[in-house]
CSV table of C-alpha atoms in Angstrom, one decimal:
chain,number,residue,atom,x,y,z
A,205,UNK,CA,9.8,10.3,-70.7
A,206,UNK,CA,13.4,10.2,-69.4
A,207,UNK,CA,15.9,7.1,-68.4
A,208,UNK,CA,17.4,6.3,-65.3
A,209,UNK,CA,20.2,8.3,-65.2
A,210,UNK,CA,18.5,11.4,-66.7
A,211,UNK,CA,16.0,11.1,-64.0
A,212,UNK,CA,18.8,11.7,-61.3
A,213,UNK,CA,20.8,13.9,-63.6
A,214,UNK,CA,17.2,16.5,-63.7
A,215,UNK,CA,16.6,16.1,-59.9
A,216,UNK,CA,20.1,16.6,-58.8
A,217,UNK,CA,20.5,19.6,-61.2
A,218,UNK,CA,17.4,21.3,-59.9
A,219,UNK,CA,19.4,21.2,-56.4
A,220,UNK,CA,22.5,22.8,-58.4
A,221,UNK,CA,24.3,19.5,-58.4
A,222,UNK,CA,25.6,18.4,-61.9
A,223,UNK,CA,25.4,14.4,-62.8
A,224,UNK,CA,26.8,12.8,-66.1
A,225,UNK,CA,24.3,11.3,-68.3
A,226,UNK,CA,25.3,7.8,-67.8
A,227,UNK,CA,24.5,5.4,-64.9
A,228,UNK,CA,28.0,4.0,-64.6
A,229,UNK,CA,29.3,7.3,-64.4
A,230,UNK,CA,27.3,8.6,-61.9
A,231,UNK,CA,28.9,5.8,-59.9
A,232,UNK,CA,32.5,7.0,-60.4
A,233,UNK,CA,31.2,10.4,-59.5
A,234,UNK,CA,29.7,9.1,-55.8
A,235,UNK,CA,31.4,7.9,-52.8
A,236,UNK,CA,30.4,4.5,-51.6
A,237,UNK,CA,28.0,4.9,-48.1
A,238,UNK,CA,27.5,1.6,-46.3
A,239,UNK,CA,24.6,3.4,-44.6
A,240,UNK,CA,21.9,4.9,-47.0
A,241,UNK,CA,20.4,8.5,-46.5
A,242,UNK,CA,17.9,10.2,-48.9
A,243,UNK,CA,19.3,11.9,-51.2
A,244,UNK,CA,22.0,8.7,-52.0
A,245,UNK,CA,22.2,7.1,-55.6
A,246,UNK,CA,21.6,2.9,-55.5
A,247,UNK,CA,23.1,1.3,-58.6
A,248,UNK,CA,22.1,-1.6,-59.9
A,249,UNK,CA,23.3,-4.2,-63.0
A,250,UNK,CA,25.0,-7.6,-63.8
A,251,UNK,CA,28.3,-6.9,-63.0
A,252,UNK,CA,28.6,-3.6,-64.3
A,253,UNK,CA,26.3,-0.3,-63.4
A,254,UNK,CA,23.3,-0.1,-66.2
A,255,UNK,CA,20.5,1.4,-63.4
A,256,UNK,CA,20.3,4.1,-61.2
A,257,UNK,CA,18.0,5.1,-58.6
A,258,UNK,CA,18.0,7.6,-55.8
A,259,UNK,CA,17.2,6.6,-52.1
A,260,UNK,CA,14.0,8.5,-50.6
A,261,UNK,CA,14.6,6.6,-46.8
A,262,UNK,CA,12.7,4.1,-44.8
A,263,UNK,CA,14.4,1.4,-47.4
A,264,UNK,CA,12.5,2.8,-50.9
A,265,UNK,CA,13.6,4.2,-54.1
A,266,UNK,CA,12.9,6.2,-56.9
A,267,UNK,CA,13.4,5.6,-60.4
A,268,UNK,CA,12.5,5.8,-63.8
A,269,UNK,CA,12.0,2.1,-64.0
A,270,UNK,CA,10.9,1.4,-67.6
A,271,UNK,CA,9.0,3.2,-70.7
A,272,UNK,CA,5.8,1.3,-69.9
A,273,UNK,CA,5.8,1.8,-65.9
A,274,UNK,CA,7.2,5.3,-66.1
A,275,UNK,CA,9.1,6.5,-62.5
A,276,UNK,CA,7.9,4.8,-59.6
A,277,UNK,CA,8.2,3.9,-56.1
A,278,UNK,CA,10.1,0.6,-55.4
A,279,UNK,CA,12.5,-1.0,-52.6
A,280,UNK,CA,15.9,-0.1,-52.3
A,281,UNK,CA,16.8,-3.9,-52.4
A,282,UNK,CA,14.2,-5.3,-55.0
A,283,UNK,CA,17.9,-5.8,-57.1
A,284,UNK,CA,20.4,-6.3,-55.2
A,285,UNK,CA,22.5,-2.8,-56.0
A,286,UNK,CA,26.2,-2.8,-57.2
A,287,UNK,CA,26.9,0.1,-55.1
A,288,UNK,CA,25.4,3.0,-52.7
A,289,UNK,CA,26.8,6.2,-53.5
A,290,UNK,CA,26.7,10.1,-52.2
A,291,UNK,CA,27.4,12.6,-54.5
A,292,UNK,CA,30.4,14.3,-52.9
């Protein structure tokens, strides 16, 4: 099993691109993108970043949603996210 941010942290490392292991500092590591392209983070939370996704196009996400439903496919806007980020 991993969380959120570990998920992006393992993905982005296996591209030799290093994450933190926090969601909310992943977002102060990104550059805010008005227009989504795979590869970008979505973060999500109530008023501060606690979830992080990363963008796969055509308006979809992936994530490591929860321990019982495990990484999954969702939409990009099933919450709406704090911020869209690009790793710069």
């Amino acid at each position: 099993g991993t969380d959120c941010s570990g998920f992006t942290m393992s993905l982005y490392a296996k591209y030799g691109h290093s994450l933190p292991h926090n969601a909310a500092a992943q977002a102060g590591v990104t550059r805010k993108v008005s227009s989504p392209k795979p590869g970008d983070l979505f973060f999500y939370g109530s008023g501060h970043v606690s979830h992080v996704a990363i963008y796969i196009g055509n308006g979809q996400i992936i994530h490591a949603s929860n321990p019982s439903d495990g990484i999954k496919i969702s939409s990009a806007y099933y919450r709406k996210p704090i911020k869209i980020g690009r790793v710069l």
